[in-house]
Coordinates of C-alpha atoms in Angstrom, one line a residue:
M1 CA -0.1 0.0 0.0
A2 CA 1.3 3.3 -0.9
D3 CA 2.1 6.0 1.8
G4 CA 0.1 9.2 2.6
N5 CA -3.4 10.5 2.4
L6 CA -4.9 9.8 -1.3
A7 CA -6.3 13.0 -1.8
N8 CA -2.9 14.7 -0.6
L9 CA -0.8 12.6 -2.9
A10 CA -3.2 13.4 -5.9
E11 CA -2.6 17.1 -5.4
A12 CA 0.9 16.5 -4.7
R13 CA 1.5 14.2 -8.0
E14 CA -0.3 17.0 -10.3
A15 CA 1.9 19.8 -8.6
A16 CA 5.2 17.8 -8.9
Y17 CA 4.7 16.8 -12.7
A18 CA 3.1 20.6 -13.4
T19 CA 6.4 22.2 -11.8
P20 CA 9.1 23.1 -14.4
L21 CA 11.8 20.1 -13.5
A22 CA 14.2 23.1 -12.9
D23 CA 12.0 24.5 -10.4
L24 CA 11.4 21.3 -8.3
N25 CA 12.5 21.9 -4.5
P26 CA 11.9 18.7 -2.6
A27 CA 13.1 20.5 0.9
Q28 CA 9.9 21.6 2.0
P29 CA 8.9 20.6 5.2
E30 CA 5.0 21.1 4.5
L31 CA 5.4 18.3 2.0
F32 CA 7.0 15.9 4.7
Q33 CA 4.1 16.9 7.4
A34 CA 1.6 16.0 4.7
D35 CA 3.3 12.7 3.6
A36 CA 3.0 14.2 0.1
M37 CA 6.8 14.3 -0.9
W38 CA 6.8 10.9 -2.7
P39 CA 5.6 12.2 -6.0
M40 CA 8.3 14.7 -6.5
F41 CA 11.0 12.0 -5.3
E42 CA 9.4 9.8 -7.9
R43 CA 9.9 12.4 -10.7
L44 CA 13.5 13.2 -9.6
R45 CA 14.5 9.6 -9.6
A46 CA 13.1 9.1 -13.3
E47 CA 14.0 12.4 -14.8
A48 CA 16.9 14.2 -13.0
P49 CA 18.4 11.8 -10.1
V50 CA 21.1 14.7 -9.9
H51 CA 19.2 17.8 -9.5
Y52 CA 20.1 21.4 -8.6
T53 CA 17.7 23.4 -6.9
R54 CA 18.7 27.2 -7.2
E55 CA 16.6 28.9 -4.6
H56 CA 16.0 27.8 -1.2
E57 CA 15.8 29.6 2.2
F58 CA 19.2 28.0 3.1
G59 CA 20.6 28.5 -0.2
P60 CA 21.0 26.3 -3.3
Y61 CA 21.4 22.5 -3.2
W62 CA 22.0 19.3 -5.1
S63 CA 19.6 16.4 -4.5
I64 CA 20.9 12.8 -5.1
T65 CA 17.9 10.8 -5.0
K66 CA 18.7 7.1 -6.2
Y67 CA 20.0 4.4 -3.9
N68 CA 23.5 3.7 -5.9
D69 CA 24.3 7.3 -6.4
I70 CA 23.7 8.0 -2.5
M71 CA 25.8 4.8 -1.9
A72 CA 28.5 6.7 -4.4
I73 CA 28.6 10.0 -2.6
E74 CA 28.6 8.4 0.9
T75 CA 31.7 6.8 0.1
N76 CA 33.4 9.5 -1.6
H77 CA 35.0 11.2 1.6
Q78 CA 37.9 12.7 -0.8
V79 CA 35.3 14.7 -2.5
F80 CA 32.1 15.0 -0.4
S81 CA 32.7 16.2 3.1
S82 CA 30.7 16.1 6.1
E83 CA 32.3 18.9 7.6
G84 CA 30.1 21.8 8.3
G85 CA 26.8 20.0 9.3
I86 CA 24.7 17.2 8.4
T87 CA 21.4 18.7 7.5
I88 CA 20.3 21.0 4.8
A89 CA 19.1 23.5 7.5
E90 CA 22.1 26.1 8.4
P91 CA 22.5 26.8 11.9
P92 CA 21.2 30.0 13.0
G93 CA 23.6 32.6 14.7
G94 CA 27.3 33.3 13.9
D95 CA 28.9 30.1 15.6
G96 CA 28.5 27.7 12.9
P97 CA 27.3 24.2 13.5
L98 CA 28.1 22.1 16.9
P99 CA 31.1 19.9 16.1
M100 CA 30.2 16.1 16.5
F101 CA 31.9 13.3 14.9
I102 CA 29.1 12.8 12.1
A103 CA 29.9 16.0 10.8
M104 CA 33.7 15.0 10.6
D105 CA 35.8 13.4 7.9
P106 CA 38.5 10.7 8.9
P107 CA 40.8 10.9 10.7
R108 CA 39.0 12.9 13.1
H109 CA 35.9 11.1 12.6
D110 CA 37.2 7.6 13.0
V111 CA 38.9 8.0 16.5
Q112 CA 35.8 9.8 18.1
R113 CA 33.4 7.1 16.9
K114 CA 35.5 4.6 18.0
T115 CA 35.5 5.9 21.3
V116 CA 31.9 5.5 22.1
S117 CA 31.3 2.4 19.7
P118 CA 31.9 0.1 22.8
A119 CA 28.8 1.2 24.2
V120 CA 26.9 -0.4 21.5
S121 CA 28.8 -3.3 20.9
P122 CA 27.4 -7.1 20.3
T123 CA 28.5 -7.7 24.1
S124 CA 26.9 -4.4 25.4
L125 CA 23.6 -5.2 23.4
Q126 CA 23.7 -9.0 25.0
V127 CA 23.9 -7.2 28.6
M128 CA 21.1 -4.6 27.7
E129 CA 18.8 -6.8 26.0
P130 CA 16.8 -8.2 29.5
L131 CA 16.7 -4.9 30.7
I132 CA 14.9 -3.5 27.3
R133 CA 12.9 -6.5 27.6
E134 CA 11.8 -5.9 31.1
R135 CA 11.1 -2.2 30.2
A136 CA 9.3 -3.1 27.3
A137 CA 6.8 -5.4 29.3
M138 CA 6.2 -3.0 32.0
I139 CA 5.3 -0.4 29.3
L140 CA 3.0 -2.6 27.4
D141 CA 1.2 -4.3 30.5
N142 CA 0.4 -0.4 31.9
L143 CA -1.3 0.3 28.7
P144 CA -5.1 1.0 28.8
I145 CA -7.5 -1.5 27.1
G146 CA -10.5 -0.4 25.0
E147 CA -9.7 3.2 25.3
E148 CA -8.0 5.6 22.9
F149 CA -4.2 6.7 23.4
D150 CA -1.4 8.2 22.1
W151 CA 1.2 5.3 21.2
V152 CA 4.1 7.9 20.6
D153 CA 3.7 9.3 24.0
K154 CA 3.0 6.1 26.1
V155 CA 5.2 3.5 24.0
S156 CA 7.7 5.1 21.5
K157 CA 9.0 7.7 23.8
E158 CA 9.2 5.8 26.8
L159 CA 11.2 2.8 25.8
T160 CA 13.3 5.0 23.6
G161 CA 13.9 7.4 26.9
M162 CA 14.5 4.5 29.2
T163 CA 17.2 3.3 26.6
L164 CA 19.0 6.5 26.2
A165 CA 19.0 7.4 29.8
T166 CA 20.9 4.0 30.5
L167 CA 23.4 4.8 27.9
F168 CA 24.0 8.3 29.3
G169 CA 24.1 6.9 32.9
M170 CA 21.3 9.6 33.6
P171 CA 18.6 8.9 36.4
Q172 CA 15.5 7.3 34.7
E173 CA 13.4 10.3 36.0
D174 CA 15.0 12.6 33.7
R175 CA 14.3 10.5 30.5
R176 CA 11.4 12.8 29.6
Q177 CA 13.7 15.9 29.7
L178 CA 16.2 14.1 27.5
I179 CA 13.6 13.4 24.8
Y180 CA 12.3 17.0 25.4
W181 CA 15.9 18.3 24.4
S182 CA 16.0 16.2 21.4
D183 CA 13.1 17.4 20.0
V184 CA 14.2 20.8 20.5
V185 CA 17.1 20.2 18.4
T186 CA 15.5 19.7 15.4
A187 CA 12.2 21.7 16.1
A188 CA 11.5 24.6 13.7
P189 CA 10.1 27.7 15.8
G190 CA 6.4 28.4 15.3
Q191 CA 5.6 25.0 14.9
G192 CA 4.3 24.0 18.2
L193 CA 7.2 23.2 20.6
I194 CA 9.3 26.2 20.7
D195 CA 8.4 29.9 19.3
S196 CA 11.6 31.4 18.5
F197 CA 15.0 30.9 18.3
E198 CA 16.1 32.5 21.3
Q199 CA 14.0 30.3 23.3
K200 CA 15.7 27.5 21.6
M201 CA 19.1 28.9 22.7
A202 CA 17.9 29.2 26.3
I203 CA 16.8 25.5 26.4
F204 CA 20.3 24.6 24.8
V205 CA 21.8 26.4 27.9
E206 CA 20.0 23.9 30.0
Y207 CA 20.7 21.2 28.2
H208 CA 24.6 21.9 28.0
A209 CA 24.9 22.6 31.8
Y210 CA 23.2 19.3 32.5
F211 CA 25.7 17.1 30.5
T212 CA 28.5 19.4 31.5
K213 CA 27.6 18.2 35.2
L214 CA 27.7 14.8 34.0
W215 CA 31.1 15.3 32.3
N216 CA 32.4 16.7 35.8
E217 CA 31.1 13.8 37.9
R218 CA 32.3 11.1 35.5
V219 CA 35.8 12.8 34.5
N220 CA 36.6 12.5 38.2
T221 CA 35.7 9.2 38.8
D222 CA 36.9 5.6 37.4
P223 CA 35.6 4.9 33.9
T224 CA 32.0 3.3 33.5
G225 CA 30.5 2.0 30.5
D226 CA 28.2 4.9 29.8
L227 CA 28.4 7.1 27.0
V228 CA 29.4 10.4 28.9
S229 CA 32.5 8.3 30.8
M230 CA 33.6 7.1 27.7
L231 CA 34.0 10.4 26.1
A232 CA 35.3 12.3 29.2
H233 CA 38.0 9.2 29.8
G234 CA 38.6 8.4 25.9
E235 CA 42.2 9.1 24.6
A236 CA 41.0 10.9 21.5
T237 CA 38.1 12.9 23.5
R238 CA 38.6 13.6 26.9
N239 CA 40.5 17.1 26.0
M240 CA 37.8 18.2 23.9
E241 CA 36.2 21.7 23.8
P242 CA 32.9 21.9 25.7
R243 CA 31.3 23.0 22.6
E244 CA 32.6 19.5 21.0
F245 CA 31.4 17.6 23.9
F246 CA 28.0 18.9 23.8
G247 CA 28.0 18.5 19.8
N248 CA 28.4 15.0 20.3
I249 CA 25.7 14.5 23.0
V250 CA 23.4 16.1 21.0
L251 CA 24.1 13.7 18.0
L252 CA 24.1 10.6 20.3
T253 CA 20.9 11.8 21.7
V254 CA 19.0 12.6 18.5
G255 CA 20.3 9.5 16.7
G256 CA 19.4 7.3 19.6
N257 CA 16.0 8.9 19.9
D258 CA 14.5 9.8 16.3
T259 CA 15.6 6.2 14.5
T260 CA 14.2 4.1 17.1
R261 CA 11.1 6.3 18.4
N262 CA 9.8 6.9 15.0
T263 CA 10.4 3.5 13.7
I264 CA 8.2 2.0 16.7
S265 CA 5.5 4.3 15.9
G266 CA 5.8 3.6 12.2
S267 CA 5.8 0.0 12.5
I268 CA 2.2 0.3 14.1
L269 CA 1.1 2.5 11.2
A270 CA 2.4 0.5 8.6
L271 CA 0.9 -2.8 9.7
N272 CA -2.5 -1.1 10.1
Q273 CA -2.2 0.4 6.6
N274 CA -1.4 -3.3 5.6
P275 CA -3.6 -5.7 7.2
D276 CA -2.2 -8.7 5.1
Q277 CA 1.1 -8.0 6.5
Y278 CA -0.1 -7.6 10.0
A279 CA -2.0 -10.9 9.8
K280 CA 1.3 -12.7 8.4
L281 CA 3.1 -11.3 11.4
R282 CA 0.6 -12.8 13.9
E283 CA 0.6 -16.1 12.1
N284 CA 4.5 -16.1 12.1
P285 CA 6.2 -14.2 14.9
G286 CA 9.6 -15.5 13.5
L287 CA 9.1 -12.7 10.9
I288 CA 9.8 -10.0 13.5
P289 CA 13.6 -9.4 12.3
S290 CA 12.6 -9.2 8.7
M291 CA 9.6 -6.8 9.4
V292 CA 11.9 -4.7 11.7
S293 CA 14.2 -4.2 8.8
E294 CA 11.2 -3.4 6.4
T295 CA 9.7 -0.9 8.6
I296 CA 13.2 0.8 9.0
R297 CA 13.2 1.2 5.2
W298 CA 9.6 2.0 4.8
Q299 CA 9.7 4.6 7.6
T300 CA 13.4 6.1 6.7
P301 CA 13.3 7.9 9.9
L302 CA 16.1 10.5 9.0
A303 CA 14.9 11.6 5.4
H304 CA 18.4 13.1 4.3
M305 CA 22.1 13.9 5.1
R306 CA 24.0 16.3 3.7
R307 CA 27.6 16.8 2.1
R308 CA 29.7 19.7 0.5
A309 CA 31.8 19.3 -2.4
L310 CA 35.6 19.8 -1.9
A311 CA 36.3 20.2 -5.6
D312 CA 34.6 20.5 -8.9
F313 CA 33.2 17.0 -9.8
E314 CA 31.4 15.5 -12.9
F315 CA 28.4 13.2 -11.3
G316 CA 25.5 11.6 -13.0
G317 CA 26.3 13.9 -16.1
K318 CA 26.2 17.0 -13.9
T319 CA 29.3 19.3 -12.5
I320 CA 29.0 20.0 -9.0
K321 CA 30.9 22.7 -8.1
K322 CA 33.6 23.0 -5.2
G323 CA 31.6 24.3 -2.1
D324 CA 28.1 23.1 -3.3
K325 CA 25.6 21.6 -0.8
V326 CA 24.8 18.2 -1.7
I327 CA 21.6 16.3 -0.1
M328 CA 21.3 12.6 0.0
W329 CA 17.9 11.9 0.0
Y330 CA 17.7 8.4 1.9
V331 CA 13.8 8.5 1.8
S332 CA 13.9 8.5 -1.9
G333 CA 16.6 6.2 -2.1
N334 CA 14.8 3.7 -0.2
R335 CA 11.9 3.8 -2.8
D336 CA 14.5 3.1 -5.9
D337 CA 12.8 0.4 -7.9
E338 CA 16.1 -0.3 -9.7
V339 CA 17.2 -1.7 -6.4
I340 CA 14.3 -2.5 -4.4
D341 CA 11.5 -4.4 -5.8
R342 CA 8.1 -3.1 -5.2
P343 CA 9.7 -0.4 -3.2
N344 CA 6.5 1.4 -2.3
D345 CA 4.9 -1.6 -0.7
Y346 CA 5.4 -2.9 2.6
I347 CA 6.3 -6.5 2.5
I348 CA 7.4 -7.8 6.0
D349 CA 8.9 -10.9 4.2
R350 CA 11.0 -9.6 1.7
E351 CA 13.9 -11.6 0.2
R352 CA 16.7 -9.0 1.4
P353 CA 14.9 -6.8 3.9
R354 CA 18.1 -5.1 4.9
T355 CA 18.8 -3.7 1.5
H356 CA 18.1 -0.3 2.7
I357 CA 19.8 3.0 3.4
S358 CA 18.1 4.4 6.2
F359 CA 21.2 4.1 8.5
G360 CA 23.6 5.6 5.9
F361 CA 26.3 3.8 4.6
G362 CA 30.1 3.3 5.0
I363 CA 32.1 5.0 7.8
H364 CA 29.1 7.2 8.9
R365 CA 26.7 4.3 9.1
C366 CA 24.5 4.8 12.2
V367 CA 26.8 3.7 15.2
G368 CA 23.5 2.4 17.2
N369 CA 21.6 0.7 14.1
R370 CA 21.9 -2.8 16.1
L371 CA 20.6 -1.2 19.2
A372 CA 17.7 0.4 17.1
E373 CA 16.9 -3.2 15.5
L374 CA 17.0 -4.9 19.0
Q375 CA 14.7 -2.4 20.4
L376 CA 12.2 -3.1 17.9
K377 CA 12.6 -6.8 17.7
I378 CA 11.8 -6.7 21.5
I379 CA 9.0 -4.5 21.8
W380 CA 7.5 -6.5 18.8
E381 CA 8.0 -9.8 20.6
E382 CA 6.5 -8.5 23.7
I383 CA 3.3 -6.8 21.7
L384 CA 2.5 -10.0 20.3
K385 CA 2.6 -12.1 23.5
R386 CA -0.1 -9.6 24.9
F387 CA -2.2 -8.3 22.1
P388 CA -4.3 -9.9 19.1
T389 CA -4.1 -6.4 17.5
I390 CA -3.3 -2.8 17.8
E391 CA -5.6 -0.3 15.7
V392 CA -4.8 2.9 14.7
V393 CA -8.0 5.1 14.7
G394 CA -6.9 8.5 13.4
E395 CA -4.3 10.4 11.3
P396 CA -1.2 10.6 12.8
K397 CA 0.3 13.9 13.2
R398 CA 3.7 13.9 11.4
V399 CA 6.8 16.0 12.0
Y400 CA 7.3 19.3 10.5
S401 CA 10.8 18.8 9.1
T402 CA 12.5 17.7 6.3
F403 CA 15.2 15.9 8.4
V404 CA 13.3 13.8 11.1
K405 CA 10.6 12.1 9.3
G406 CA 8.5 11.1 12.4
Y407 CA 5.2 11.5 14.2
E408 CA 4.0 13.6 17.1
T409 CA 1.1 11.8 17.7
L410 CA -0.5 8.3 16.8
P411 CA -3.9 7.5 18.1
V412 CA -4.6 4.0 18.9
I413 CA -6.8 1.4 20.6
I414 CA -6.0 -2.0 21.9
P415 CA -9.4 -3.9 21.8
T416 CA -8.3 -6.7 24.0
R417 CA -5.5 -8.9 25.5
N418 CA -4.6 -12.3 24.4

């Protein structure tokens, strides 16, 4: 089943094909909030897979929309740099983007990433698995039966927040504050969460102060297994500037929150929109790992990543100039029918369900991708033990963003328990 409201999609398709190709601009948060960006990406993949948008509030940019082209950009660090930021948006103010390892090139990127990687190693995940399962069970056992509630608030945020707080070595009672900070990072002023850039910066001051306190506590004690301690004691990170430490905290917060949280919500929506797949899953819970990978592809919780050209470069028959901004649209690459069979369909028993680009590729592949998959696997194992079905009873409210592809609310009812 295709995504989006049919009326929205029909209007969006008409607009996408009526607009002159040179004037297409997929980086419109309104389109993403309406889940109506698909026709524009469909046209770009077919007619201009390497496309230049001349006018945009954050300056001109190239769109890379096909799977293999995105992979080529991802792996060419000599020409396409991560330095300077990972989103199409430019940071307000004069200080430039926060430094963080995802927005660095080798070798600096490699040593910082290596410092935090043990927190999500296979051994660490084995240790965390029983705790995640216990929390998932507790969350699900406390859900109301037969009455409407918001799945995002009661399940997706809760499980994600608990896991993130553990990774940071924070008290569990602060987990909702952590989720709030993560949302503020990617929020646009005037869209409900914050009213102005000044308010955003004031919240950042609180966020920074909280983690500075944690750093000071950890740096003066023996190393432990949490992310703050790893950064405070790591050979490559213990002398980093406070702004760089905070940048990496922001990265780990948003990365740990958005991918998992929005895919948990997306799985409920996708299975409701595709009842044949939901029935298939109930009949065969062994499909959960495959369903998880298919949902990560279908959802694509982070819609794009950005690079900047370090030199003039011929690509796809176009000349990308030195300094140009290049946007890799993961959300489009995951719908490329040259690589993925029936890409607009949600099929939980695909032959190769891990063929997707939602986690990026190469050295910048999401460091916590296995943890995200583990949380999704566990929550669905526990759901199927408890509930015959979870029913979506209204339209989700989607995030106003071209970066985070997610949900603010998702109204559901659980009719009965097993």
